[in-house]
XYZ file of C-alpha atoms in Angstrom:
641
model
C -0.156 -46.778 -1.514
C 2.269 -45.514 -4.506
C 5.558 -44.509 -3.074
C 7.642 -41.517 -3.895
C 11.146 -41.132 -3.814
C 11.925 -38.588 -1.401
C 15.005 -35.698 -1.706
C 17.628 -36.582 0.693
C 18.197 -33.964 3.306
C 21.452 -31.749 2.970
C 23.822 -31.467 5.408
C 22.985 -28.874 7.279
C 20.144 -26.638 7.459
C 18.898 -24.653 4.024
C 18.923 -21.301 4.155
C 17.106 -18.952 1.704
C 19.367 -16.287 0.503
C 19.230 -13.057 2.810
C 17.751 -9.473 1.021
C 19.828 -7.282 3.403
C 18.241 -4.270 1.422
C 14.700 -4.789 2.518
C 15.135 -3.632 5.869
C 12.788 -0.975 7.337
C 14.941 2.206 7.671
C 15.428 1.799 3.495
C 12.515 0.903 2.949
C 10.606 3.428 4.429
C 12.926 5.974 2.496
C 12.264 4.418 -1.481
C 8.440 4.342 -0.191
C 8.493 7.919 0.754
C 9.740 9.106 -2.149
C 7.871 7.085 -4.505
C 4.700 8.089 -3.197
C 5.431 11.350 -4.042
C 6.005 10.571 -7.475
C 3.208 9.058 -8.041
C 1.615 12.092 -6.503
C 3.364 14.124 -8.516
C 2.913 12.220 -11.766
C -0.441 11.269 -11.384
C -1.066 15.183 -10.929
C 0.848 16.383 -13.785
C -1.758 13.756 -16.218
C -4.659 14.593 -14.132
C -5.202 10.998 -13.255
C -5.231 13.204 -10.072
C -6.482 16.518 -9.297
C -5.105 17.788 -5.957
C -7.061 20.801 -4.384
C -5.481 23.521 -3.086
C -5.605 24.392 0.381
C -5.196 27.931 2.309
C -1.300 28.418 2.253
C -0.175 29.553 5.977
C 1.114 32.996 6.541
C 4.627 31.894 6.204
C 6.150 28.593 3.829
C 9.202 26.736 4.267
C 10.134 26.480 0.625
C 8.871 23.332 -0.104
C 5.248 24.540 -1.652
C 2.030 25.314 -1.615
C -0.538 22.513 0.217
C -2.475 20.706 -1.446
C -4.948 18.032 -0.810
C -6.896 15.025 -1.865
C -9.953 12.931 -0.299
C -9.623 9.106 -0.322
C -12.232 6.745 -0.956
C -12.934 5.858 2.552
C -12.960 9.650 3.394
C -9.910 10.800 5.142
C -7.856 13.587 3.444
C -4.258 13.225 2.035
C -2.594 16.834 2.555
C 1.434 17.432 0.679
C 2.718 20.209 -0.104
C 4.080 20.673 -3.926
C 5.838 23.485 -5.802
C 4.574 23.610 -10.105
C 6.632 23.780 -12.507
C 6.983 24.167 -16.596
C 4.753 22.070 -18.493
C 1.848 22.169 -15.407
C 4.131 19.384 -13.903
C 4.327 18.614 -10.195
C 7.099 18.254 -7.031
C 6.334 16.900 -3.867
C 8.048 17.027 -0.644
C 8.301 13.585 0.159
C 8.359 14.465 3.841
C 5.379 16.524 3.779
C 2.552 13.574 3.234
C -0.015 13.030 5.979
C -3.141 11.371 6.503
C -6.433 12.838 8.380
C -8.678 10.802 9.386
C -11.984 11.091 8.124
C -14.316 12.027 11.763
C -16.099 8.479 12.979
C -14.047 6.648 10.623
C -12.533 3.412 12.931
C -11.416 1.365 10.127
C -7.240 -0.247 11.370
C -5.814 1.725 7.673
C -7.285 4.785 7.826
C -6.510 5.392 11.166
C -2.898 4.811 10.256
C -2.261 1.715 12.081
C -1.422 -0.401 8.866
C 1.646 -0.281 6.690
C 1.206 3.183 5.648
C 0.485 4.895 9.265
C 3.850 5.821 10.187
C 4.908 7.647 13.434
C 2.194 10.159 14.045
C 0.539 11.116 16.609
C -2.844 8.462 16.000
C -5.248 11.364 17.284
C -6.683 12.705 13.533
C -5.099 16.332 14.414
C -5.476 18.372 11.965
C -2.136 18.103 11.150
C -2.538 14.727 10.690
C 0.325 11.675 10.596
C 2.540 11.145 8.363
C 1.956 8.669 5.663
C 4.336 7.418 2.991
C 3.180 3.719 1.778
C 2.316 4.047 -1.755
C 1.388 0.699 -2.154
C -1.667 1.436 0.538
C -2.632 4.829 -1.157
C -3.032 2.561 -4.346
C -6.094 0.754 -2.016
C -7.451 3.493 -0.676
C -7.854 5.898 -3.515
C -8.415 3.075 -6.207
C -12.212 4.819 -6.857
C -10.469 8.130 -6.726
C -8.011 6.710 -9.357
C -10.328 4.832 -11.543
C -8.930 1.572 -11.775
C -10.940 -1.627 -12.291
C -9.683 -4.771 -10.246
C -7.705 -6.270 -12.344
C -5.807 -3.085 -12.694
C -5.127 -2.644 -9.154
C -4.130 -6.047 -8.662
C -1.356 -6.045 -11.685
C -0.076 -2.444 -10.593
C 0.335 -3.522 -6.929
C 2.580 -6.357 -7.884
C 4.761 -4.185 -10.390
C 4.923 -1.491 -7.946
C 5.962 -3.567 -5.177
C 8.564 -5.484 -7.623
C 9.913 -0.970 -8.301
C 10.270 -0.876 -4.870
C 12.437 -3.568 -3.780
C 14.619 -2.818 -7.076
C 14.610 0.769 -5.484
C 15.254 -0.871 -2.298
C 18.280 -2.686 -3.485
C 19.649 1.139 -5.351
C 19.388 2.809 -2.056
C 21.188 -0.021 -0.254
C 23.900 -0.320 -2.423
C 24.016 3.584 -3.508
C 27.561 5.321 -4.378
C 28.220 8.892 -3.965
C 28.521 11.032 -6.512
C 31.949 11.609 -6.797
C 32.458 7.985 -6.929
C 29.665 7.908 -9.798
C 31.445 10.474 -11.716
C 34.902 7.800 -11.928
C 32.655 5.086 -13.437
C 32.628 3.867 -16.905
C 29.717 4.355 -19.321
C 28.820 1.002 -18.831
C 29.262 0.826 -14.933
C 27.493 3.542 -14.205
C 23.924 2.307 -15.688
C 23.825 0.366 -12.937
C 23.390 2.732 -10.699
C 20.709 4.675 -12.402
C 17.200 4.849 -11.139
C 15.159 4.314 -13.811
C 12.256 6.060 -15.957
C 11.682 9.360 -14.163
C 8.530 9.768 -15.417
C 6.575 6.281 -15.176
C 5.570 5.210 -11.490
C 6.198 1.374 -12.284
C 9.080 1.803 -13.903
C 11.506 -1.678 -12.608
C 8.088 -3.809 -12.409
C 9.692 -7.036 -14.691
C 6.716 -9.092 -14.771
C 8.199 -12.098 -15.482
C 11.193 -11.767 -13.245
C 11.830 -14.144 -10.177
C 13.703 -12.316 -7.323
C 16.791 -15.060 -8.109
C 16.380 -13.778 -11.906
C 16.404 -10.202 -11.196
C 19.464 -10.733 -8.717
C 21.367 -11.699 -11.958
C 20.109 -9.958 -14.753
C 19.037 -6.510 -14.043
C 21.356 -3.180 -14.223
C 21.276 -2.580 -10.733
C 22.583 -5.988 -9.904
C 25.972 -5.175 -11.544
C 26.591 -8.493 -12.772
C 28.755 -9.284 -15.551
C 27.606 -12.275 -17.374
C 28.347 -14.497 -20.288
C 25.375 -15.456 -22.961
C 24.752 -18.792 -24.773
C 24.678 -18.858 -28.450
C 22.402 -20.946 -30.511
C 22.161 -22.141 -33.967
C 19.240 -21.795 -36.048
C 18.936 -23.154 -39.270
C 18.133 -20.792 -42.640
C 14.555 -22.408 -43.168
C 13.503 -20.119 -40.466
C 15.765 -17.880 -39.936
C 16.757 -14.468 -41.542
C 19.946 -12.338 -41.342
C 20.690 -8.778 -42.366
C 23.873 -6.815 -42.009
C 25.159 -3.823 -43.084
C 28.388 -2.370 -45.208
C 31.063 -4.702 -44.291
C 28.869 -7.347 -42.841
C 26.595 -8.730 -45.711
C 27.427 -12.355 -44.406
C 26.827 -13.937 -40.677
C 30.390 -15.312 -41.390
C 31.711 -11.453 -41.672
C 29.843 -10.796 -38.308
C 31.152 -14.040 -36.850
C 34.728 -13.057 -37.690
C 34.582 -9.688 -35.378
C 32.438 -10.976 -32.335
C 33.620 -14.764 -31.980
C 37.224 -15.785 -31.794
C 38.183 -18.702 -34.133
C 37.989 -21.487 -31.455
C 34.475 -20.221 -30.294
C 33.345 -20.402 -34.175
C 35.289 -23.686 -34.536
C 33.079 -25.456 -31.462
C 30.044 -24.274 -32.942
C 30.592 -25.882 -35.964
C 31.931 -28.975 -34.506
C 28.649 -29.025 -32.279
C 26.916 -29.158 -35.211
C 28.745 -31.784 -37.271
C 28.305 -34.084 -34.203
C 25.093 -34.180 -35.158
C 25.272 -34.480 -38.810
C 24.598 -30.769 -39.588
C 25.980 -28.395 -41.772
C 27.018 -25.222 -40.289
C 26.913 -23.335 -43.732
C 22.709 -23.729 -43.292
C 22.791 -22.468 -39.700
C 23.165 -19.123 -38.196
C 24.455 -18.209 -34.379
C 23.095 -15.328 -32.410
C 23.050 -15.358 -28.645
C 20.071 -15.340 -26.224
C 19.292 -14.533 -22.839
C 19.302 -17.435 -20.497
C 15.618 -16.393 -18.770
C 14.704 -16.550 -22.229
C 16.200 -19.562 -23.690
C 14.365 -20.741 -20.078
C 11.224 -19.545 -19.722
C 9.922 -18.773 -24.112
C 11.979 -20.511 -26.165
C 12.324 -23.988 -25.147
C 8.517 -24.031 -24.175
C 7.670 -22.466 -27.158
C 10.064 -23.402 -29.688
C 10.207 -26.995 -28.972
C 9.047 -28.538 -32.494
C 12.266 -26.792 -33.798
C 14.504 -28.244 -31.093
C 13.140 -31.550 -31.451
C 13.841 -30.883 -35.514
C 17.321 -29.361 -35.238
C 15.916 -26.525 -36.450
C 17.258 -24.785 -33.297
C 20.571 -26.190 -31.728
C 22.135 -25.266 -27.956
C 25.910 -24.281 -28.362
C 28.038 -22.784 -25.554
C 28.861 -19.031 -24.521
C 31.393 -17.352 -26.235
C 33.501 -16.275 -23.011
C 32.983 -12.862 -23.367
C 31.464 -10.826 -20.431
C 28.199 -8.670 -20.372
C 26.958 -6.138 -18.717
C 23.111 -5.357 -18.665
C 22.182 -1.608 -19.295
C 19.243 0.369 -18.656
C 17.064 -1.168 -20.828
C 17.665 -4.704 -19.446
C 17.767 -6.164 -22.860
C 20.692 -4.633 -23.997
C 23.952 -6.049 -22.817
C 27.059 -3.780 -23.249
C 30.348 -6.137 -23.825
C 33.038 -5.296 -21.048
C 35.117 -7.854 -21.807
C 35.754 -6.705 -25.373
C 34.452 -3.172 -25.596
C 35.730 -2.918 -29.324
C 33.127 -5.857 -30.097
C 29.143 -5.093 -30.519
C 26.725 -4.150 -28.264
C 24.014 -7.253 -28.396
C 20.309 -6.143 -27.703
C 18.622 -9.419 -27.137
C 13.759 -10.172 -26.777
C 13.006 -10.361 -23.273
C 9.361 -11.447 -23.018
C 9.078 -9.554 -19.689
C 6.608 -6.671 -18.943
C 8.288 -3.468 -18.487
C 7.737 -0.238 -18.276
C 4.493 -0.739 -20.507
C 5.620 -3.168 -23.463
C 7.103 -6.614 -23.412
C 10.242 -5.863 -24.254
C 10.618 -8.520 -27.515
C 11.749 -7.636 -30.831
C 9.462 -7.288 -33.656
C 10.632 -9.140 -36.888
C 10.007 -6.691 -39.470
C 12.000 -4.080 -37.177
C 14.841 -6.273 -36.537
C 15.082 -7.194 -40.009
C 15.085 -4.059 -41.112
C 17.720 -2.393 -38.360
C 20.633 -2.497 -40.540
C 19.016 -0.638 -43.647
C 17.505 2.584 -41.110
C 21.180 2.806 -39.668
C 22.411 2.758 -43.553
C 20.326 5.455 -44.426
C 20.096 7.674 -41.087
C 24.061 7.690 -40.945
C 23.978 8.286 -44.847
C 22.322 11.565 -44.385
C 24.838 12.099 -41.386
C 27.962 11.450 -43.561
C 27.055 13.547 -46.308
C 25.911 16.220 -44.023
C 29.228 18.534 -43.422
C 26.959 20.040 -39.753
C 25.782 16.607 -38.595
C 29.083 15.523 -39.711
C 32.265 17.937 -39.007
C 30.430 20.658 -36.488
C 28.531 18.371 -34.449
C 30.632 15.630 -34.868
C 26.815 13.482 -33.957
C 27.518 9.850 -32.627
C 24.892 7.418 -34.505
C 25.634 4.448 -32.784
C 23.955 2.150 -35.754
C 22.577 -1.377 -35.436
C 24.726 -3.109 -38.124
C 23.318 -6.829 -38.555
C 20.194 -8.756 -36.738
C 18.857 -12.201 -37.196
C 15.239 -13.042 -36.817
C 13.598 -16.096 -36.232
C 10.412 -17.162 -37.139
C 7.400 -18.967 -35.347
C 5.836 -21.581 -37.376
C 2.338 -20.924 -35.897
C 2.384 -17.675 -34.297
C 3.885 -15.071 -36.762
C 0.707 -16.075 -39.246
C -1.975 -15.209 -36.693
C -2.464 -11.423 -36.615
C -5.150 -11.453 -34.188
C -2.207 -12.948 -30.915
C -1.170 -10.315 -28.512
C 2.109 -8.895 -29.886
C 4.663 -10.747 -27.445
C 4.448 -13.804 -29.299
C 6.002 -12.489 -32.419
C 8.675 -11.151 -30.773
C 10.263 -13.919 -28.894
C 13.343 -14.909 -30.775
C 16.033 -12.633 -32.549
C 19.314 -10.228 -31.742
C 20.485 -6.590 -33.060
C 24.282 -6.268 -32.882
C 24.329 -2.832 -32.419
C 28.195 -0.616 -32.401
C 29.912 0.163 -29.320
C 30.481 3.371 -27.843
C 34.052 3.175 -26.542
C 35.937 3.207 -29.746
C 34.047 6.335 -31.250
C 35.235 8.748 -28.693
C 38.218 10.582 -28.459
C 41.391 10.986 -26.544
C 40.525 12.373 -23.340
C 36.693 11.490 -23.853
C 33.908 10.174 -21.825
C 30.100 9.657 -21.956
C 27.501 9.127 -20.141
C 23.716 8.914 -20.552
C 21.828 11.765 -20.125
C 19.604 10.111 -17.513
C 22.511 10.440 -15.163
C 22.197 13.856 -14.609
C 18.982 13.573 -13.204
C 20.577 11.199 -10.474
C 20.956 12.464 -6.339
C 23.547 10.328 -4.202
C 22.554 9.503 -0.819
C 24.179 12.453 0.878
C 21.460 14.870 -1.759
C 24.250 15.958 -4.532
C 23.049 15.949 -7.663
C 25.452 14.419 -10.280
C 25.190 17.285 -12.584
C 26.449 19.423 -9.618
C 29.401 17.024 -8.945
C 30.298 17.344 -13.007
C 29.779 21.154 -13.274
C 31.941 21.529 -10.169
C 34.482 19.180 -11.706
C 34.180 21.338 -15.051
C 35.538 24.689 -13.450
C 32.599 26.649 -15.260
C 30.250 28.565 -14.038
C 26.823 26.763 -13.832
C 25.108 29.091 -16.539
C 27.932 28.633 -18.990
C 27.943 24.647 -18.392
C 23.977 24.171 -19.205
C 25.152 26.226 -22.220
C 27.169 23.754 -23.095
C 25.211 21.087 -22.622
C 22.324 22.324 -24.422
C 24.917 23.202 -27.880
C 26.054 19.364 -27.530
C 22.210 18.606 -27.685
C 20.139 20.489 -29.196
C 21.622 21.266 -32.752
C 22.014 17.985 -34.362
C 18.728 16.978 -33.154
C 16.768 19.863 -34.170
C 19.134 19.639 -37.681
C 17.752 16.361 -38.204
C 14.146 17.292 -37.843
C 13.972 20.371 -39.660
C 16.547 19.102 -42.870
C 15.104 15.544 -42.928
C 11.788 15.964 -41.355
C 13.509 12.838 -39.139
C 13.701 12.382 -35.055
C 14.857 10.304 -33.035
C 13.460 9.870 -29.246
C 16.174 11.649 -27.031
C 15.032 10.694 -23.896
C 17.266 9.935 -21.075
C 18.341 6.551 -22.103
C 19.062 6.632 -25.811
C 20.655 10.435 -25.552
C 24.037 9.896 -24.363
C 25.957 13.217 -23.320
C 30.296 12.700 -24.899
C 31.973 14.879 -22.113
C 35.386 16.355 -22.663
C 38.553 15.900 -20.101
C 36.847 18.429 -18.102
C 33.630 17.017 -17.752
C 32.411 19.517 -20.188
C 30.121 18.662 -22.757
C 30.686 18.630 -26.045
C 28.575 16.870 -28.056
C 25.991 13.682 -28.692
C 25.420 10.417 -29.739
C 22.376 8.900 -30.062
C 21.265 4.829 -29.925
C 18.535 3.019 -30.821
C 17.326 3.609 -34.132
C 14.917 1.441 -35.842
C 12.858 1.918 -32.476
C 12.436 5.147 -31.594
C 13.110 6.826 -35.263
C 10.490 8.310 -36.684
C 9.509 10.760 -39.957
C 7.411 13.785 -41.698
C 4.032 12.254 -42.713
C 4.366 15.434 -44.991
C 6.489 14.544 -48.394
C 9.701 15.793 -48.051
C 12.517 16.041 -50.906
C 14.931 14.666 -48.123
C 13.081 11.772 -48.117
C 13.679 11.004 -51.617
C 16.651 8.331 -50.631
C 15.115 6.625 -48.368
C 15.125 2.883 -49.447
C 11.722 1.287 -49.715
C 12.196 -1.303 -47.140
C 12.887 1.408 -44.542
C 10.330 3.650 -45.706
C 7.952 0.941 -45.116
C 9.014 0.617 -41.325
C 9.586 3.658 -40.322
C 6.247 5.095 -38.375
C 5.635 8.691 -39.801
C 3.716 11.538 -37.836
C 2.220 14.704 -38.843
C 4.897 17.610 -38.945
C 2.579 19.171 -36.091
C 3.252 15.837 -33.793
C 6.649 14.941 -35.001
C 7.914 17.585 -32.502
C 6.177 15.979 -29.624
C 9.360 13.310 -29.505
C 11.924 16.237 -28.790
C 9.235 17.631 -26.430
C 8.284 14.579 -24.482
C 11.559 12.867 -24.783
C 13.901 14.948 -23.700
C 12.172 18.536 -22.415
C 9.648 17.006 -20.825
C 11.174 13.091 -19.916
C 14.552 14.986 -18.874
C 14.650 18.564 -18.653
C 11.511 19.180 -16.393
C 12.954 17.309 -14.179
C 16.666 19.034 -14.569
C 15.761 21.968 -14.651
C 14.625 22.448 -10.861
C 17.513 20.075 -10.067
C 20.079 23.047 -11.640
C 17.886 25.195 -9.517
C 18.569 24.301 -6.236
C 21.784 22.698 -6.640
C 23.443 25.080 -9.060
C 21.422 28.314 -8.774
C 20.423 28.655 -11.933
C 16.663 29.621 -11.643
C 14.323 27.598 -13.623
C 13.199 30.251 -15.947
C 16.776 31.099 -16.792
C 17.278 27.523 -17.349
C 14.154 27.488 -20.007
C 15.776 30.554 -21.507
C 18.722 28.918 -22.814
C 16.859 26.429 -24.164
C 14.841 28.786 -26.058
C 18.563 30.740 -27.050
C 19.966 27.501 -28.295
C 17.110 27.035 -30.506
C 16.446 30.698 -31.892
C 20.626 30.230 -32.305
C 19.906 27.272 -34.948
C 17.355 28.902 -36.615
C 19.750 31.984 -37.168
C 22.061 29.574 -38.766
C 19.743 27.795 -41.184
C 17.721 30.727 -42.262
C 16.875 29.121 -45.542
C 15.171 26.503 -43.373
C 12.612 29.021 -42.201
C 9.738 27.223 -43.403
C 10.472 23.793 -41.925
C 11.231 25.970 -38.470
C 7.331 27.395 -39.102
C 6.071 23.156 -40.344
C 7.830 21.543 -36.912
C 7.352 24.515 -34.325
C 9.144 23.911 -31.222
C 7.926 27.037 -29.760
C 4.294 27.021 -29.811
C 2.054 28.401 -26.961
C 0.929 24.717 -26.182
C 1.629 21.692 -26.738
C -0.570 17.913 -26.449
C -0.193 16.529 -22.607
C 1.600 12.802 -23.428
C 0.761 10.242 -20.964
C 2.601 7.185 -19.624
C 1.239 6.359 -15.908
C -2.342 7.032 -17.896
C -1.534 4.552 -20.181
C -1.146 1.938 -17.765
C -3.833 2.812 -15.315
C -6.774 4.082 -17.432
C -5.887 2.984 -21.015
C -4.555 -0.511 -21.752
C -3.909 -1.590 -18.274
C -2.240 -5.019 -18.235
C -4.773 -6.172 -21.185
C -3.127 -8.227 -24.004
C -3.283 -6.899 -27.469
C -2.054 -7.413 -30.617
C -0.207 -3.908 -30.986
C 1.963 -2.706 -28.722
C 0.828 0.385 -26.655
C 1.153 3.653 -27.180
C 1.479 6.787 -24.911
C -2.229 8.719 -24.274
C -2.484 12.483 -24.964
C -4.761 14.005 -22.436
C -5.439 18.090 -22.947
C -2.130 20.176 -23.630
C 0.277 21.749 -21.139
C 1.813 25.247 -21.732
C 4.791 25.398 -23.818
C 8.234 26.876 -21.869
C 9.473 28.106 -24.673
C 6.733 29.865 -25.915
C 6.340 31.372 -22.841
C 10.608 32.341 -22.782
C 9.827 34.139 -25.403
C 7.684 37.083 -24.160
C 10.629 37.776 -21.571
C 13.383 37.492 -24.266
C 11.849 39.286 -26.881
């Protein structure tokens, strides 16, 4: 018999490391409330359609009951108030389970993981029931979802959960939020409001997410490589034509000096190489597996970090230096499934980042509104290097995430653009609750010594005006949703204006000809996705009124008592203000209308339920539209005017 060697034994016994945030009393809290949002989501894009039941003589404020009937026939009864846009809140405390009459099966009579601590007779009022993991089981006919589906979403909703697990353990409160940095506090932020699965990570171990995610608050520092010319490109902007002009701001001279000598102990030339960092799961898990040939070749060569420490924002691929905050933001591929793309970067995109920051901060500069009222922040991606795959990036027909394995956007930092007495923060955060139930809007606005009304009024002139400039004078948007707005505050905590990330991404432009877009250089013209002036709305609609503001707005209500239609009215104000100001733009106000009596229903949970599911493809996914929702604005109107 072949013998193998065997590991000695350590001293001591091995102990896997402790989770001290999945315990039960936290747990049962995260799955309470995100059982409700799914609820509430799934309602809003009529993956759901709750019925309505007879309201009692008197409510408690927390809304009207509602009701849906499982697969296996019991009845799930909430109670929900509506809001703008046909969207949905649920009282997390309110969900409860009747049995369906003869029905013995362990689940349904809530003596599985969803039961909770009712009474176990099938009153009428049923038991309480808050697993949403369970509901996901028993209402996957209900739902629609195949099995392959339902297997995927379990395991990314289970992976939200213990990420929401680890938030709740390790939650501050909001006064202690408020004192945080703009790079410390993303990693307290709870993520996409609107998607269900929104920390899923496939790809993730628990050890990896321990160390790379926002919420673990873990400053880190990232290996460099070097890649040789034959395969891969750079591009930089004004100032940075040459990796060696990027290499003098972001390395110091003995960092740049090992590289080189790294290289020359091999008997390469560093002039034919260029250095970008990667993430370490990455360097792990896609490009030494799939890269290989070019490792083997010297194509690719391992350096060292640079010393510098990183801090992982929201969008887990983007690290934020904190070391040297006057040095570049890096966003980095990670082939890891989240929140419904792998989150990679496409080579024609990342080649062509530097030119759409060149020309979207042109029409900024020579824009005296953009430029001198708003005082915008375009925080533009300023050089990128791509690198090829031999075999890969010349098969169209692979799903997408195998083009997109291997590249970095140096992107500006925020911290030297603001002023004295400055401060930002995204504009997710005010959609965050501490522990205790204050919102962090209320902690600011309190902080701001204005009254709640006049606050919101300034946070919607910081807003609203250079983005709605930008679409109506350049037929141009960006996507301002919660990550990629952030909110500059004053000394106050007042707002006063905004800057805006992520460009080559999220910006898009008038189908319709425009005279505007006359400058536009050919090789962002031919990158640039371009909608219909009727759709091109949809991304201040769905990213920030719908993605922020329907969820803000009955935040301000019962936290700042500022009633939701009021709140919807100074929206509309802000907007009818910009169209007094421009009124030789009056035809591009009537082309992109803002304030039309509907507008299309995007969907995101849809997407990933009904649509694409977990399928590979080689395009990356889009949100569904499913039926329209009424307009707020529109309907502002009739009580303004």
């Amino acid at each position: 018999m072949q013998k193998y060697p065997v590991s000695p034994e350590p001293a001591g016994r091995q102990q896997l490391p402790d989770r001290p945030e999945l315990n039960r009393a936290v747990w049962d809290r995260v799955t309470a409330q995100l059982l409700a949002k799914m609820l509430g989501e799934f309602a809003y894009e009529e993956i759901l359609l709750p019925l309505p039941q007879q309201p009692p003589v008197t409510t408690d404020g927390t809304g009207e009951p509602y009701a849906l009937l499982l697969d296996d026939g019991a009845t799930l009864a909430f109670r929900a108030r509506r809001g703008v846009y046909g969207s949905w809140r649920v009282d997390p405390s309110s969900v409860r389970e009747t049995t369906a009459p003869g029905n013995g099966d362990e689940y349904a009579n809530g003596n599985g993981n969803g039961g909770g601590n009712g009474d176990g007779n099938g009153s009428p009022q049923g038991r309480p029931f808050r697993d949403p993991l369970l509901f996901l089981t028993r209402a996957r006919r209900l739902l629609g979802l195949d099995g392959a589906t339902l297997g995927h979403l379990v395991r990314e909703l289970t992976r939200t959960l213990a990420a929401d697990a680890h938030l709740a353990h390790t939650a501050l409160g909001a006064a202690e939020l408020a004192d945080l940095g703009y790079a410390e506090l993303e990693g307290h932020q709870t993520g996409h409001p609107w998607l269900v699965a929104n920390k899923g990570r496939l790809g993730f171990s628990a050890t990896d997410a321990a160390r790379f995610t926002p919420e673990a608050r873990a400053a880190t520092t990232l290996p460099w490589i070097a890649v040789s010319t034959r395969i891969a490109g750079y591009r930089g902007g004004p100032g940075l034509a040459t990796p060696d002009e990027l290499y003098a701001r972001e390395l110091d001279p003995a960092v740049r000096e090992a590289f080189a000598a790294r290289l020359a102990d091999r008997g390469l030339d560093a002039r034919e190489y260029v250095y970008l960092p990667v993430h370490p799961w990455q360097w792990d898990e896609w490009i030494v597996p799939l890269y290989a040939p070019a490792i083997a070749g010297n194509d690719i060569v391992p350096l060292y970090a640079d010393g510098d420490l990183r801090l992982a924002q929201q969008s887990i691929r983007t690290f934020a230096n904190v070391g040297r905050p006057d040095r570049f933001t890096v966003k980095l591929p990670l082939s890891i499934l989240n929140t419904l793309v792998w989150r990679g970067l496409p080579t024609e995109r990342t080649l062509a980042a530097p030119a759409v920051t060149g020309w979207v901060q042109g029409l900024c500069a020579t824009d005296p509104f953009l430029r001198d009222t708003c005082a915008v922040i375009l925080l533009g991606e300023v050089a990128s290097v791509t690198v090829e795959h031999p075999l890969y990036d010349r098969l169209p027909e692979v799903p997408y995430q195998f083009k997109e394995i291997l590249g970095a956007i140096w992107r500006e930092p925020l911290p030297p653009r603001l002023a004295a007495g400055e401060r930002a923060r995204t504009l997710a955060s005010l959609l965050h609750t501490d522990p205790e139930g204050r919102a962090f809007t209320a902690e600011l606005v309190g902080r701001s010594g204005l009254a709640p009304r006049d606050w919101l009024v300034r946070l919607f002139a910081a807003l609203l005006p250079p983005l709605l400039h930008f679409l109506y004078r350049y037929g141009t948007v960006f996507s301002p949703h919660g990550e990629n707005a952030i909110v500059v505050f004053d000394e106050r905590d007042v707002p006063v204006r905004l800057a805006i990330k992520d460009f080559v991404d999220d910006v898009n432009v008038s189908a319709h000809p425009l005279p505007e877009h006359d400058t536009m250089p050919a090789d962002v013209r031919a990158v640039l996705l371009t909608e219909a002036p009727s759709f091109l709305t949809q991304f201040i609609h769905s990213g920030l009124f719908v993605g922020v503001f329907r969820y803000l707005s009955p935040l301000c209500e019962e936290q700042l008592g500022v009633p939701e239609g009021e709140f919807w009215s100074l929206v509309r104000a802000e907007i009818l203000r910009h169209h007094a100001r421009f009124p030789e733009l009056k035809d591009r106000f009537e082309m992109f209308d803002m304030l039309t009596p509907e507008i299309e229903r995007l969907c995101l949970n849809r997407n990933r339920l009904l649509v694409d599911g977990y399928r590979d493809r080689p395009d990356r996914p889009h949100a569904a539209v499913h039926g329209v929702v009424p307009n707020p604005l529109h309907f502002a109107a009739s009580v303004l005017e």
